[in-house]
Each structure stands twice: as structure tokens, then as C-alpha cells.
XYZ file of C-alpha atoms in Angstrom:
785
model
C 32.099 34.679 58.699
C 31.750 30.991 59.287
C 34.287 29.025 61.218
C 33.210 26.097 59.129
C 36.246 26.086 56.890
C 34.190 24.863 53.974
C 30.723 26.218 53.394
C 29.280 26.406 49.922
C 27.974 29.661 48.585
C 24.250 29.090 47.967
C 24.074 30.839 44.586
C 27.262 29.281 43.207
C 27.568 25.637 44.282
C 30.885 25.256 42.499
C 32.370 28.082 44.572
C 33.417 27.552 48.173
C 34.283 29.890 50.994
C 36.830 29.456 53.754
C 37.755 31.486 56.771
C 41.357 31.529 57.939
C 42.471 32.971 61.279
C 45.675 34.891 60.529
C 48.469 35.571 63.010
C 51.258 38.108 62.847
C 49.287 41.100 61.527
C 50.345 44.329 63.212
C 48.429 47.004 61.307
C 45.780 47.622 58.664
C 48.444 47.706 55.961
C 49.225 44.070 56.791
C 45.610 43.154 56.109
C 45.641 45.105 52.855
C 48.823 43.345 51.737
C 47.390 39.886 52.445
C 44.248 40.825 50.506
C 46.297 41.868 47.489
C 48.462 38.749 47.596
C 45.427 36.456 47.833
C 43.413 38.238 45.153
C 46.310 37.809 42.724
C 46.249 34.013 43.115
C 44.617 31.806 40.491
C 41.307 30.317 41.591
C 40.564 32.956 44.224
C 37.520 35.000 43.307
C 37.524 37.328 46.294
C 39.481 37.716 49.507
C 38.904 40.129 52.376
C 41.008 40.416 55.511
C 39.756 42.008 58.717
C 42.527 43.419 60.884
C 40.387 43.724 64.008
C 39.249 40.074 63.952
C 42.519 38.792 62.406
C 40.657 36.650 59.882
C 40.749 36.222 56.123
C 37.545 35.270 54.317
C 38.248 33.780 50.891
C 35.845 32.768 48.120
C 37.549 30.366 45.739
C 37.079 27.784 42.990
C 37.868 24.348 44.500
C 38.821 23.031 41.066
C 41.722 25.470 40.874
C 42.908 25.806 44.461
C 42.193 24.561 47.982
C 42.462 25.655 51.588
C 45.998 24.351 52.012
C 47.245 26.361 49.023
C 45.438 29.476 50.243
C 47.008 29.086 53.685
C 50.422 28.598 52.089
C 49.983 31.838 50.147
C 49.312 33.712 53.381
C 52.342 32.098 55.030
C 54.545 32.958 52.048
C 53.520 36.587 52.604
C 55.106 36.375 56.055
C 52.107 35.616 58.265
C 50.757 32.607 60.145
C 47.520 30.691 59.598
C 45.511 28.534 62.008
C 43.750 25.697 60.198
C 40.914 23.611 61.665
C 41.685 19.904 61.929
C 39.222 19.056 59.166
C 41.145 21.283 56.773
C 44.463 19.839 57.903
C 43.246 16.298 57.295
C 41.387 16.818 54.045
C 41.618 20.038 52.111
C 38.265 20.006 50.338
C 35.678 17.777 52.009
C 35.774 17.321 55.760
C 34.467 13.977 57.008
C 32.182 15.461 59.649
C 29.978 18.575 59.538
C 31.341 21.599 61.282
C 29.974 22.243 64.758
C 30.466 24.678 67.569
C 32.956 22.172 68.955
C 35.067 22.710 65.831
C 34.595 26.448 66.291
C 35.729 26.239 69.880
C 38.821 24.255 68.888
C 39.719 26.932 66.367
C 38.989 29.682 68.879
C 41.144 27.836 71.409
C 44.031 27.693 68.947
C 43.557 31.374 68.162
C 43.553 32.173 71.860
C 46.745 30.153 72.368
C 48.414 31.939 69.471
C 47.238 35.301 70.802
C 48.522 34.472 74.302
C 51.881 33.288 72.957
C 52.202 36.415 70.832
C 51.204 38.615 73.759
C 53.725 36.949 76.105
C 56.482 37.246 73.505
C 55.696 40.949 73.064
C 55.673 41.367 76.839
C 59.150 39.824 77.159
C 60.497 42.009 74.392
C 58.941 45.075 75.997
C 60.462 44.290 79.396
C 63.942 43.958 77.851
C 63.451 47.179 75.887
C 62.107 49.078 78.901
C 64.839 47.951 81.312
C 67.655 48.794 78.904
C 66.083 51.993 77.573
C 65.797 53.674 80.982
C 69.567 54.140 81.516
C 69.987 55.150 77.862
C 67.280 57.762 78.279
C 68.834 59.033 81.532
C 72.251 59.413 79.891
C 70.796 61.109 76.829
C 68.539 63.483 78.794
C 71.157 64.436 81.425
C 72.056 67.511 79.350
C 75.717 67.318 80.262
C 75.251 66.518 83.966
C 76.429 63.000 83.217
C 79.433 62.943 80.934
C 82.340 60.554 80.830
C 84.633 59.078 78.200
C 82.945 56.262 76.360
C 79.411 57.355 77.301
C 78.249 56.889 73.720
C 79.752 53.403 73.722
C 77.761 52.503 76.843
C 74.574 53.661 75.143
C 75.480 51.570 72.109
C 75.950 48.429 74.205
C 72.615 48.983 75.969
C 70.757 49.691 72.739
C 72.023 46.740 70.684
C 69.856 44.127 72.530
C 66.859 46.412 72.245
C 67.248 46.745 68.482
C 68.312 43.176 67.704
C 65.920 41.380 70.104
C 63.054 43.643 71.115
C 62.774 45.313 67.734
C 63.522 42.255 65.604
C 59.877 41.793 64.654
C 59.679 45.267 63.140
C 62.669 44.684 60.903
C 61.594 41.195 59.817
C 58.110 42.423 58.910
C 59.495 45.464 57.117
C 61.780 43.230 55.075
C 58.892 40.875 54.221
C 56.842 43.873 53.074
C 59.758 45.148 50.994
C 60.096 41.766 49.283
C 56.443 42.026 48.280
C 56.969 45.581 47.024
C 54.836 47.146 49.740
C 55.215 49.041 52.999
C 53.379 49.094 56.298
C 53.578 50.357 59.867
C 56.606 48.147 60.515
C 58.355 49.831 57.609
C 57.917 53.233 59.226
C 59.167 52.029 62.608
C 62.032 50.020 61.124
C 63.254 52.864 58.920
C 62.882 55.436 61.702
C 64.567 53.512 64.506
C 67.028 51.891 62.121
C 68.149 55.260 60.811
C 68.588 56.678 64.308
C 70.492 53.576 65.434
C 72.697 53.389 62.333
C 73.575 57.072 62.528
C 74.352 56.860 66.256
C 76.433 53.711 65.840
C 78.558 55.279 63.094
C 78.922 58.451 65.162
C 80.143 56.364 68.093
C 82.506 54.098 66.174
C 83.722 56.679 63.646
C 83.347 60.079 65.333
C 85.616 61.850 62.860
C 82.964 61.440 60.196
C 80.549 63.557 62.207
C 82.642 66.345 63.676
C 80.472 68.908 61.948
C 77.566 67.770 64.070
C 79.436 68.099 67.360
C 77.894 71.465 68.061
C 74.373 70.581 66.973
C 71.799 72.590 68.789
C 69.410 70.671 71.009
C 72.112 68.219 72.122
C 74.135 69.397 75.093
C 77.344 67.377 74.949
C 80.899 67.698 76.050
C 83.424 69.082 73.653
C 84.665 65.539 73.003
C 81.324 63.852 72.426
C 79.280 63.466 69.277
C 75.450 63.819 69.351
C 73.818 60.406 69.189
C 70.188 59.250 69.237
C 70.308 55.812 70.798
C 67.476 56.836 73.125
C 65.255 57.542 70.116
C 65.793 54.032 68.724
C 65.466 52.154 72.037
C 62.690 54.169 73.680
C 60.593 54.213 70.486
C 60.805 50.428 70.251
C 59.819 50.119 73.922
C 56.891 52.512 73.550
C 55.579 50.881 70.376
C 55.728 47.490 72.072
C 53.852 48.947 75.051
C 51.227 50.329 72.683
C 50.801 46.906 71.121
C 50.374 45.327 74.527
C 47.667 47.815 75.485
C 46.007 47.468 72.100
C 46.041 43.655 72.263
C 44.497 43.702 75.718
C 41.766 46.103 74.624
C 41.030 44.171 71.415
C 40.806 40.955 73.418
C 37.745 42.370 75.172
C 35.881 43.129 71.924
C 35.006 39.512 71.145
C 33.334 38.516 74.402
C 29.942 38.083 72.714
C 31.189 35.181 70.602
C 32.834 33.489 73.572
C 29.642 33.845 75.617
C 27.528 32.336 72.849
C 29.892 29.402 72.413
C 29.904 28.829 76.157
C 26.156 28.142 76.044
C 26.620 24.844 74.190
C 26.333 21.501 75.964
C 29.542 19.456 76.034
C 28.088 15.957 75.896
C 24.842 14.227 74.968
C 23.239 11.012 76.206
C 22.075 9.068 73.164
C 20.674 5.673 72.264
C 23.006 3.822 69.917
C 23.121 0.104 69.147
C 20.431 -0.457 71.760
C 22.464 1.112 74.552
C 22.433 4.499 76.249
C 25.803 6.215 76.159
C 27.314 9.665 76.733
C 29.151 11.015 73.690
C 30.832 14.354 72.866
C 28.452 16.837 71.287
C 30.310 16.659 67.947
C 29.447 12.950 67.598
C 25.681 13.394 67.709
C 24.152 12.608 64.320
C 20.830 13.421 62.680
C 18.330 10.729 63.643
C 19.911 9.899 67.001
C 17.582 9.530 69.974
C 18.787 11.889 72.695
C 17.836 11.620 76.375
C 17.473 14.737 78.511
C 17.209 14.719 82.295
C 16.002 17.542 84.581
C 18.470 20.404 84.828
C 20.474 19.389 81.751
C 21.254 21.457 78.672
C 19.664 20.179 75.495
C 22.453 19.040 73.187
C 21.134 19.729 69.660
C 17.938 20.724 67.874
C 15.181 18.134 67.539
C 11.588 17.004 68.085
C 10.321 15.398 71.290
C 9.379 11.737 70.941
C 8.342 10.895 74.483
C 7.908 12.744 77.765
C 6.896 16.230 78.845
C 8.803 19.070 80.460
C 9.275 22.811 80.675
C 12.295 24.237 78.852
C 14.067 27.517 79.546
C 14.508 29.024 76.053
C 15.590 32.464 77.227
C 18.894 32.246 75.322
C 16.845 32.148 72.098
C 13.618 33.973 72.835
C 14.431 36.196 75.781
C 11.327 34.897 77.567
C 12.073 34.296 81.223
C 9.265 31.759 81.777
C 9.960 28.138 80.755
C 7.992 26.821 77.761
C 5.881 23.693 78.203
C 6.950 20.889 75.871
C 5.237 17.675 74.846
C 5.658 15.040 72.099
C 5.837 16.665 68.678
C 7.229 19.971 69.973
C 10.591 21.297 68.852
C 13.525 21.795 71.210
C 16.764 23.645 70.572
C 20.373 23.059 71.527
C 21.795 25.043 74.475
C 18.351 25.618 76.002
C 17.869 24.195 79.506
C 15.446 21.468 80.569
C 13.977 22.497 83.915
C 11.635 19.834 85.271
C 10.669 16.602 83.499
C 12.688 14.081 81.516
C 12.132 13.368 77.836
C 13.770 11.941 74.755
C 13.883 13.541 71.342
C 15.026 12.831 67.826
C 17.954 14.981 66.657
C 17.143 16.730 63.384
C 19.778 19.481 63.324
C 23.356 18.998 64.448
C 26.698 20.722 63.980
C 26.556 23.894 61.928
C 22.796 23.548 61.364
C 21.678 24.117 64.968
C 20.054 27.397 65.904
C 22.952 28.337 68.195
C 25.557 27.565 65.513
C 23.663 29.722 63.012
C 23.566 32.587 65.492
C 27.311 32.299 66.167
C 28.018 32.144 62.427
C 25.950 35.233 61.667
C 27.556 37.216 64.480
C 31.006 36.271 63.175
C 30.043 37.189 59.626
C 28.850 40.569 60.842
C 31.982 41.166 62.905
C 34.248 40.229 60.020
C 32.442 42.211 57.359
C 33.352 45.658 56.157
C 30.912 48.519 56.254
C 30.883 50.890 53.274
C 32.212 53.598 55.584
C 35.376 51.494 55.936
C 36.245 51.820 52.245
C 37.674 55.304 52.678
C 39.932 54.107 55.489
C 41.003 51.074 53.431
C 41.907 53.203 50.430
C 43.844 55.680 52.540
C 45.637 52.950 54.498
C 46.761 51.340 51.255
C 48.570 54.456 50.033
C 49.374 55.971 53.399
C 52.715 54.332 54.203
C 54.375 54.995 50.815
C 53.166 58.586 51.021
C 54.649 58.985 54.516
C 57.992 57.589 53.343
C 58.033 60.232 50.610
C 57.077 62.981 53.080
C 59.823 61.828 55.471
C 62.455 61.903 52.717
C 61.287 65.369 51.637
C 61.480 66.480 55.274
C 65.036 65.211 55.599
C 66.178 66.840 52.356
C 64.448 70.138 53.132
C 65.975 70.406 56.598
C 69.403 69.391 55.361
C 69.300 72.066 52.669
C 67.546 74.852 54.554
C 68.635 74.193 58.138
C 71.545 75.917 59.904
C 74.837 74.520 58.634
C 76.103 73.583 62.092
C 72.954 71.540 62.968
C 71.284 70.658 59.689
C 72.160 66.935 59.798
C 70.825 66.576 63.324
C 67.636 68.503 62.602
C 67.073 66.618 59.351
C 67.535 63.276 61.120
C 65.298 64.096 64.095
C 62.438 65.349 61.940
C 62.830 62.456 59.506
C 62.451 59.951 62.337
C 59.575 61.884 63.945
C 57.538 61.900 60.720
C 58.015 58.167 60.266
C 57.050 57.312 63.831
C 54.039 59.566 64.330
C 52.405 58.625 61.031
C 51.619 54.992 61.899
C 48.255 54.191 60.237
C 47.071 51.799 62.967
C 44.426 54.132 64.370
C 42.991 54.619 60.883
C 42.872 50.875 60.257
C 41.230 50.110 63.603
C 38.637 52.897 63.466
C 35.876 50.957 61.670
C 36.374 47.245 62.392
C 36.705 47.602 66.159
C 33.456 49.551 66.414
C 31.612 47.037 64.208
C 33.112 44.187 66.218
C 31.787 45.562 69.505
C 28.501 46.819 68.029
C 27.483 43.513 66.442
C 28.544 41.646 69.567
C 26.384 43.929 71.682
C 23.540 43.300 69.252
C 23.860 39.556 69.773
C 23.659 40.070 73.530
C 20.329 41.851 72.970
C 18.978 39.142 70.648
C 19.708 41.111 67.473
C 21.589 39.377 64.646
C 23.024 41.933 62.226
C 24.135 40.324 58.995
C 27.072 42.599 58.285
C 28.692 45.977 58.436
C 26.677 47.220 55.459
C 23.366 46.419 57.188
C 24.615 47.987 60.407
C 25.572 51.173 58.599
C 22.361 51.367 56.571
C 20.183 50.888 59.656
C 21.308 54.173 61.169
C 19.800 56.020 58.189
C 16.302 54.518 58.535
C 13.550 57.106 58.290
C 10.474 54.889 57.906
C 9.713 51.524 59.495
C 7.019 49.436 57.820
C 5.477 46.848 60.140
C 3.604 43.780 58.988
C 0.573 43.261 61.215
C 0.142 39.520 61.709
C 2.903 37.996 63.800
C 4.715 41.296 64.119
C 2.384 43.744 65.824
C 0.035 40.926 66.798
C 0.864 37.510 68.238
C 0.213 35.702 64.976
C -2.094 33.174 66.676
C -5.604 34.348 65.860
C -8.715 32.950 67.515
C -12.294 32.700 66.308
C -14.440 35.187 68.275
C -17.821 35.518 66.503
C -20.119 33.625 64.127
C -23.124 35.261 62.433
C -25.184 33.051 60.139
C -27.447 34.272 57.341
C -30.371 32.692 55.599
C -31.278 29.128 56.473
C -27.765 28.042 57.548
C -27.350 27.638 61.302
C -24.233 28.797 63.133
C -23.253 25.185 63.900
C -23.612 24.110 60.275
C -21.796 27.216 59.041
C -18.864 26.520 61.372
C -18.786 22.837 60.346
C -18.698 23.632 56.633
C -16.118 26.417 56.712
C -13.886 24.558 59.218
C -14.033 21.460 56.986
C -13.098 23.633 54.006
C -10.178 25.164 55.902
C -8.712 21.741 56.778
C -6.672 21.999 53.604
C -5.357 25.474 54.433
C -2.217 26.460 56.321
C -3.289 30.081 56.745
C -3.339 31.232 60.417
C -6.940 32.479 60.119
C -8.033 29.143 58.717
C -6.228 27.278 61.479
C -8.073 29.414 64.046
C -11.421 28.379 62.573
C -10.491 24.680 62.507
C -9.159 24.873 66.072
C -12.388 26.518 67.298
C -14.510 23.823 65.647
C -12.424 21.049 67.191
C -12.653 22.664 70.624
C -16.460 22.633 70.297
C -16.436 18.955 69.359
C -17.682 19.566 65.820
C -17.284 16.547 63.531
C -15.495 17.757 60.416
C -15.470 16.409 56.872
C -12.632 16.344 54.377
C -12.966 18.669 51.382
C -12.990 16.903 48.015
C -11.754 20.026 46.288
C -9.636 22.840 47.725
C -8.036 25.909 46.209
C -6.436 28.865 48.009
C -6.336 32.346 46.472
C -3.486 34.283 48.104
C -4.729 37.444 49.774
C -8.348 36.654 48.914
C -9.700 33.430 50.428
C -10.392 29.775 49.682
C -12.760 27.726 47.536
C -13.640 24.158 48.519
C -16.239 21.436 48.085
C -17.520 19.929 51.345
C -20.122 17.149 51.348
C -20.926 18.040 47.764
C -21.508 21.717 48.556
C -19.474 24.578 47.109
C -18.018 26.715 49.914
C -16.330 30.096 49.551
C -14.637 31.884 52.456
C -12.759 35.145 51.993
C -12.660 38.907 52.218
C -15.317 41.342 51.025
C -13.359 42.551 48.012
C -13.008 39.023 46.652
C -16.672 38.262 47.195
C -17.689 41.414 45.363
C -15.376 40.531 42.464
C -17.204 37.198 42.196
C -20.578 38.949 42.070
C -21.834 37.889 45.505
C -24.439 40.297 46.978
C -22.754 41.611 50.130
C -24.986 44.365 51.536
C -26.444 42.384 54.466
C -23.170 40.679 55.329
C -21.205 43.954 55.291
C -23.638 45.457 57.775
C -23.094 42.466 60.096
C -19.311 42.649 59.704
C -18.844 46.368 60.352
C -18.954 46.141 64.211
C -16.276 43.457 64.148
C -13.896 45.474 61.975
C -14.289 48.556 64.154
C -12.797 46.741 67.150
C -9.889 45.201 65.264
C -11.379 41.836 64.380
C -10.966 40.356 60.902
C -14.305 39.528 59.270
C -14.457 36.657 56.788
C -17.452 36.123 54.558
C -18.903 32.727 53.648
C -21.143 31.517 50.849
C -22.758 28.090 50.396
C -23.621 27.166 46.815
C -23.127 30.811 45.837
C -25.573 32.126 48.446
C -24.366 34.376 51.321
C -24.274 32.164 54.411
C -22.749 34.305 57.122
C -19.782 36.093 58.643
C -17.131 34.830 61.046
C -14.767 37.125 62.955
C -11.240 36.257 63.935
C -9.077 38.341 66.242
C -5.315 38.228 66.548
C -4.268 39.489 70.016
C -1.800 42.368 70.038
C 1.622 41.609 71.487
C 2.103 43.086 74.967
C 4.986 45.382 73.981
C 3.824 46.525 70.533
C 2.518 49.902 71.677
C 5.684 50.601 73.677
C 7.874 49.575 70.709
C 6.062 51.898 68.314
C 6.229 54.782 70.784
C 9.992 54.251 71.122
C 10.415 54.335 67.332
C 8.526 57.619 67.229
C 10.790 58.986 69.973
C 13.725 58.238 67.643
C 12.080 60.426 64.993
C 11.081 57.493 62.778
C 7.831 57.301 60.826
C 5.923 54.064 61.504
C 3.652 52.493 58.853
C 1.504 49.361 59.227
C 1.163 47.190 56.126
C -1.510 44.486 56.039
C -3.821 42.518 53.812
C -6.678 43.066 56.269
C -9.559 45.395 55.467
C -9.302 49.079 56.244
C -11.569 48.983 59.313
C -9.641 46.186 61.005
C -6.279 47.705 60.137
C -7.238 51.140 61.466
C -8.623 49.621 64.671
C -5.352 47.792 65.342
C -3.359 50.899 64.381
C -5.326 53.010 66.853
C -4.667 50.562 69.676
C -0.888 50.507 69.119
C -0.365 54.137 68.093
C 0.404 53.759 64.362
C -0.541 56.854 62.370
C -0.152 55.558 58.808
C -1.941 52.421 57.575
C -1.697 50.608 54.254
C -4.526 48.052 54.271
C -5.907 45.438 51.867
C -2.458 44.977 50.315
C -1.875 41.612 48.675
C 1.408 39.789 49.401
C 2.647 40.410 45.866
C 1.894 44.128 46.240
C 3.820 44.660 49.496
C 7.153 45.145 47.751
C 5.511 47.707 45.446
C 4.389 49.684 48.504
C 7.971 49.626 49.794
C 9.191 50.909 46.417
C 6.622 53.710 46.547
C 7.955 54.871 49.917
C 11.528 54.653 48.621
C 10.583 56.661 45.562
C 9.536 59.430 47.945
C 13.159 59.595 49.089
C 12.781 57.638 52.316
C 15.160 55.022 53.719
C 12.779 52.182 54.538
C 13.009 49.210 56.879
C 10.501 46.389 56.501
C 9.694 44.289 59.566
C 8.032 40.927 58.910
C 8.210 37.215 59.551
C 10.876 36.691 56.899
C 8.893 34.150 54.851
C 5.510 35.496 53.723
C 7.016 38.966 53.531
C 10.186 37.896 51.715
C 9.714 40.108 48.612
C 9.093 43.183 50.770
C 12.027 42.335 53.059
C 14.273 42.050 50.015
C 13.008 45.311 48.509
C 13.466 47.357 51.690
C 16.713 49.172 52.399
C 16.915 47.097 55.571
C 14.934 43.878 55.990
C 14.226 42.947 59.624
C 12.902 39.454 60.327
C 11.125 38.946 63.604
C 10.929 35.428 64.999
C 12.699 32.802 67.070
C 15.893 32.787 65.056
C 15.474 29.157 63.966
C 13.757 29.862 60.673
C 15.120 30.533 57.201
C 14.286 34.151 58.008
C 17.814 34.379 59.411
C 19.164 33.935 55.894
C 16.531 36.097 54.187
C 16.931 39.274 56.223
C 19.559 41.897 56.952
C 18.702 41.863 60.651
C 16.986 39.100 62.624
C 15.340 39.655 66.008
C 15.634 36.210 67.543
C 13.453 37.036 70.560
C 10.423 38.075 68.547
C 10.151 41.303 70.551
C 9.117 44.281 68.449
C 10.929 46.620 70.855
C 14.206 45.306 69.475
C 13.542 47.099 66.183
C 14.185 50.367 67.982
C 17.125 48.770 69.775
C 18.671 47.694 66.448
C 18.306 51.173 64.986
C 19.660 52.867 68.123
C 22.591 50.427 68.223
C 23.338 51.157 64.579
C 23.280 54.888 65.274
C 25.601 54.468 68.267
C 28.013 52.246 66.310
C 28.245 54.512 63.277
C 28.634 57.524 65.569
C 31.565 55.717 67.207
C 33.089 54.919 63.794
C 32.801 58.560 62.786
C 34.444 59.644 66.044
C 37.263 57.145 65.497
C 37.857 58.270 61.927
C 37.750 61.922 62.936
C 40.392 61.507 65.620
C 42.535 59.264 63.409
C 42.496 61.840 60.604
C 42.960 64.823 62.905
C 45.829 63.085 64.662
C 47.706 62.672 61.382
C 46.696 66.037 59.945
C 48.098 67.791 63.030
C 50.899 65.400 63.900
C 52.663 64.998 60.566
C 53.243 68.729 59.876
C 54.365 69.202 63.477
C 56.769 66.279 63.194
C 58.079 67.624 59.893
C 58.911 70.930 61.614
C 56.649 73.138 59.519
C 55.853 75.292 62.556
C 59.499 75.679 63.578
C 60.149 78.966 61.726
C 57.287 80.656 63.634
C 57.115 78.833 66.954
C 60.419 77.047 67.344
C 58.503 73.817 67.945
C 60.056 70.488 67.012
C 58.569 67.124 67.904
C 60.862 64.677 69.645
C 60.764 61.153 68.134
C 60.028 59.843 71.625
C 56.973 62.070 71.989
C 55.929 61.027 68.487
C 56.075 57.354 69.467
C 53.995 57.991 72.597
C 51.372 59.832 70.560
C 51.319 57.084 67.930
C 50.733 54.342 70.495
C 48.080 56.314 72.350
C 46.167 57.025 69.130
C 45.612 53.313 68.452
C 44.698 52.548 72.042
C 42.279 55.481 72.156
C 40.432 54.250 69.055
C 39.969 50.754 70.509
C 38.977 52.186 73.904
C 36.421 54.472 72.279
C 34.923 51.481 70.480
C 34.732 49.563 73.744
C 32.411 52.242 75.102
C 29.715 50.562 73.005
C 29.723 47.748 75.533
C 27.823 50.153 77.789
C 25.048 50.608 75.196
C 21.523 50.324 76.590
C 18.394 49.725 74.488
C 16.252 52.889 74.296
C 13.643 51.554 76.715
C 16.336 50.524 79.193
C 18.155 53.809 78.820
C 15.074 55.503 80.256
C 15.228 53.223 83.271
C 18.974 53.614 84.002
């Protein structure tokens, strides 16, 4: 969910997406109503509203509507909208790219609106609480306090509570009625309104209610009429208290976003018009030269032009040691320069910086809906109308079947109790609050989860497929051995194959070129170069035809390999990758390249096994090398000599066996396999296009976070299931009890006041249960705690 109000959908350039912070929502039914209203509007292709984050995400056709019209539609439905300044100034094309500064301005406005709403609710609660206490004392005195005009005193005390403290319920209920819908406010408004209206009429026109004077359950004097002012006033006070507690708890769920935004630098020192000047971060443009002094935060992403330093990149990579930087190296916004001074050219600003992408993805995840939420959404949509029907049936049944002398009182009490206890808030909060906290906790651990669907699917993972290079290993191979054959010397063999590899971008080829340069070998430029993915290269160097590749490819080309294979076997047994070379079609030798294993790979794989997950290594390397690496890190199942185009087929084969498969790779070379897997996990620094290509991105490049992501998913979905269970059980038990179904056998009736307490506590308990996820520890850390 991007706070950039206008971001184009990649697959449909003519379609745009906007995110609108919405104020005034009080329950899940509010969100459902806004969704329906928006989806009925011309030009809107899809609209979703998240109650927990109070945001609407709308995909629309800019030729038919714009942000201003969408916001007006929400406001016409009775809610408020907070628009970024760019949208207020120009509805379709903002003049400047969105940045975290824009995000922070929006978040600041949201926070102000939330604070104002909270303070207003607090004032209304205080008035309701102060005036409800004496009403409750008079009503619960059971005849100990009785004087002429006592009902009139209760009326005078209750009027401000209903007209001021409860005004929001009635306004929202009326707005819902005008849109032919009903929500939580409808239940509260009808329940308290009925109790207040009945009590007011009984006080002002007592002769109309003489038959109720002897109603059981109300101990009154012979001159008084039973009234229920305490039900109306105390219920309003308790519901307001519940909203205060809920708002405070929900305010703690979004700390991850605030922490991420707080990492950004506020200003940047740039060179403009020949002068150095400090400008706000939002004014930095691509191409600007930015100066960084020791101890300063780097403003935006870029490439160093001059100077050297060490940069603390722990916010991106999780590595505690600073990274040495020199001209040509990349630097990222929000990282911290520790020692030297340097200047760099800005190449990513605003919404394109690594930090902005991370914030955007976290927001998208927090605002998305998991498939498990669909059941709650469907039920919430029909819940309120169903409860209104049940309440009416309850009233009619008690009025017909109840004792003649007390049937009106019993019918009224049970009618109000059903309406109050059945508030669907807990049901609506069950899923989004858990996802909100879970994805935020993931961001704190360097795990970007793309949405609720990915989070839910991850908890089902049975098999994790790991790419070898760059995932299990460091992805920076080094040349370790050279064995020449025939008349070619080792020096000449290295010169020829390194010259051939100058045209290659493959990591193994780069290792060979780097080794030759380190030895001072003078290289030539190939006059012909062709790479064969998953096989090797063919090049012409100094007029000689050079082939370098794997054994399978050489055999397919008819090269006699017996002697070379014997030389290569010792290398493969210890995890090195042998590459075979021919000069003019004649076997010339073998070179071995090793890719060091990452320090935590073995621990990460062991942790996955502890979670009961099968681990498979998938690589294009030969079987010997693959098995050697697998043995070192503890992988039991190896799929070797798999071409890039065949990796997705291997994923499909595992899925066909009924397994839920996660693929872990670099997000680029493994893109088809990542897309095919049930959950694609990209491992890297978080600055690559892998962020967009995967379901989950591990920005720290630490393989242990695969287990953390799965464990976090399991904990989050377990919390959602707990929330839904208690929300359903609460209503399944509470509604029949409130309706008085147990009264014939037990004599139990539920007071409307108790019903309101239970209703408020149910919502607070769901949010509080979700907040327990903030104490989640990664599996490896859990063992240490």
C-alpha cells in the first residue's frame, strides 16, 4: 500500500492506484460499506478498505475519475479522507515524485486526526461516565433510594449523555441507514435509543405504562414506573471506553512503519549552481552531487564519485561491521557514514530509494487482506442485518410468551441486550490486526512480506528449495586450481580462458578474470563471444577457438573427456566447481572454482529441519560438487545439473507430489522458479528488482531468515485463528444468552450493561492478542532467550 497517492500499475499503464487514509470508521462494517460505495462508482476497477489500518486502496481509470472524486465519494458516505498535498494541488499528476517526506506528512496528518478523534472520544466518555454514575446508583438502589421525581432526575442526567456523548453513534447509524446498510453504530443506536425512548415516555407519560409498574427485576415504589436510563447512559459510556482502549492498542500496532520512516535523513548537502547548500531531503534530484561528512546519514541512494569511507549499512543488511566504500561503490539512503568524507551522485530519490521501497512494501503487506479474512468479511457484511432481525424476533417472542405483568420489560431488556452484545468489531479486527503486527515484526527482522496472502501461504510450507550460488554460498567464487593438459601451460591456459571470459557476466567467469588480473596476466579481447546458459562459453582469442564449460556440454560437442574427468573428480568431491577447457577443439585443461559457504547456512538449514520442513538444494553444478556442498551444510536432497529454464519444472514436480513449496533464490536468475513456487523468497540486499519479483524478500541476505519468515507466518496465522475462534465463540455464546434462550431452564438473563462490557472487552482482547506478536523471536533467538 503505497503512500504515493499516484503510482501506476505496472501491467496496466492506463490504470492508476491511490491510497486514501480514511477517518471516522468505527467497525468492520464501516469498511465494508465504503468498499461497496466505491466499487459502485464509474471508473473504479477495484477498491479495498482495511479497518485496522484505516486506509482505502483504490485502482481506477484516470480517464473516468480522479483522486478528488474518489475522496468525495468516501466523504459522501459519511467518512473523512486525508489527502496528500500533491493530490490536493493536482488530482492526477503531482509535480514532484513521492518521497518518505510526503509519507511522513501524510502520517503526521493521520496522527493529528487520530489524536483529535481520540481526545474527542475521551471528552465524550468523561461526560458519559460522570453523569452515568449517579444514574446507575439510583437505578441499582433497589428501592433504598426512592423519592418523587426520581425518574425525572435520571432523565435530566441521561439527556446530555445521549445527545452529546452518544451523538456519534446516532449520526453514523443514520448515515448507514441512508445508504441502505447497517453497522455497529446501528446496533448501539437502536439499543440505547430504544431504552432511552421507552424510559423517557414512561417518565413523561406514566399512565401509558401502568401495566409495567410491577415488572419483575425492577424494584420500585408503588408510584414509580420501571425505566432503563442506566442502560442507555452506561452502555454509551462503556462503548466509548472500549473505543478508547481499542484506539490505544491499535496505535501500538504500526510502530514498525514509524521506526522505518524515522531512519531517513532530514536534509542533504548538495552542489547546485556551483555552490554547496543544505536542502530538505524532498528537494534532492537525480543527478545532484551530494556531500557526506563523518557521522552523517546518507540522504538518498547513489554512487560515490570521490572519497573513501566506511558506511554502517545495518539498517539494510543487518551486518554490524561498517562496509568500506570507494569511488564507484553504491551507497543507500538512511545508512550512516562513519569515518571519511565523500561525495556521490544521486541516482535514486523519493519513492525509488531502497528505504522508500521497504516502507511501501511493509504498508502494502499491512493493508492487504489474507484469504483467511474473506470469511470474516462475508460474515461482517451480513452480520448486522441478521442481528437486527434476531433482536426483533427476541422482542416479539418475549412479548408474546413472557408473563403478562412483565412481558414488555423482559422483551425490551432482551432486545437491547442482543443488539449491544452482537457488535461485530472483534470479528472485523481479528485478521487485519494480526497481519498488521506480524508484517511489522517481519520488517524489524529484515523480512519484507508482500501481503497477507503470502503471509498466510508461508505457514503451510512443507518443502524449501534453496538455490546454491548466492543463497547457500556467498555468490563470490574464487579460482582455486588450474590443471593443464597437452602442450598448453597453466599460464597460457589461464590467459586464454580469462580473455575469453572478459565478455561474460557469469560469477564463475568473473572469478577467473579476477584471478588472472591478480597474477598480472596480460589479457586479450575476444573477437567472438557467445554464452550458452547453463553450459559454458565459446570465444575466439588471438585467433584461437576457446571453449569453457561443464562436462555434459563438452560431451555433447564430442570432446574426449576421459583424462580431464579424472583430473576434475578430486575437485568436485570437495565442493569445487570444475570447468573444462578446449583450445582449437583439443582438451586443454581443467580449472576449479570454489564459492565459499555462508557462515550461517548450516545453522539455517538445521533450523528449517527443526520446523519439520524438507530442504532441497537446486543447482546447475555437477552432481559431485552439489553433493559435497550439501554434505557440508546438512542438505539431504540434491537436484544437480539443472539448467535455469528447468528449475521451474523441478518446482512443478515437487508441487505435483502434493507439497507446498518455497523457492529461495536471488530473485533475478531464479525468477521463473520463484514465480512457480507457492512462495517465492528473494535473498539479497533489498535494493534489487527482486523486491518486486518475490512474495517475501530477505533484505539482510541471511539464510536464517527463511526459517524466521516461516515461523513468523505460523505465529501470525495462529494468532488470526485464535482471534477468529474467540470472536465466533463470543457471539455464539453471547447472542443466545442475551436473547434469553436459557431463561426457562436457568433463569439467566443478560443485563444490557453486562452485554456492553462484554462487547467492549471482546474487541480489546482481539487487538491485545495480536499485540502479543510483538514479542515474537526468530527460532534461533528463541533458543537463546
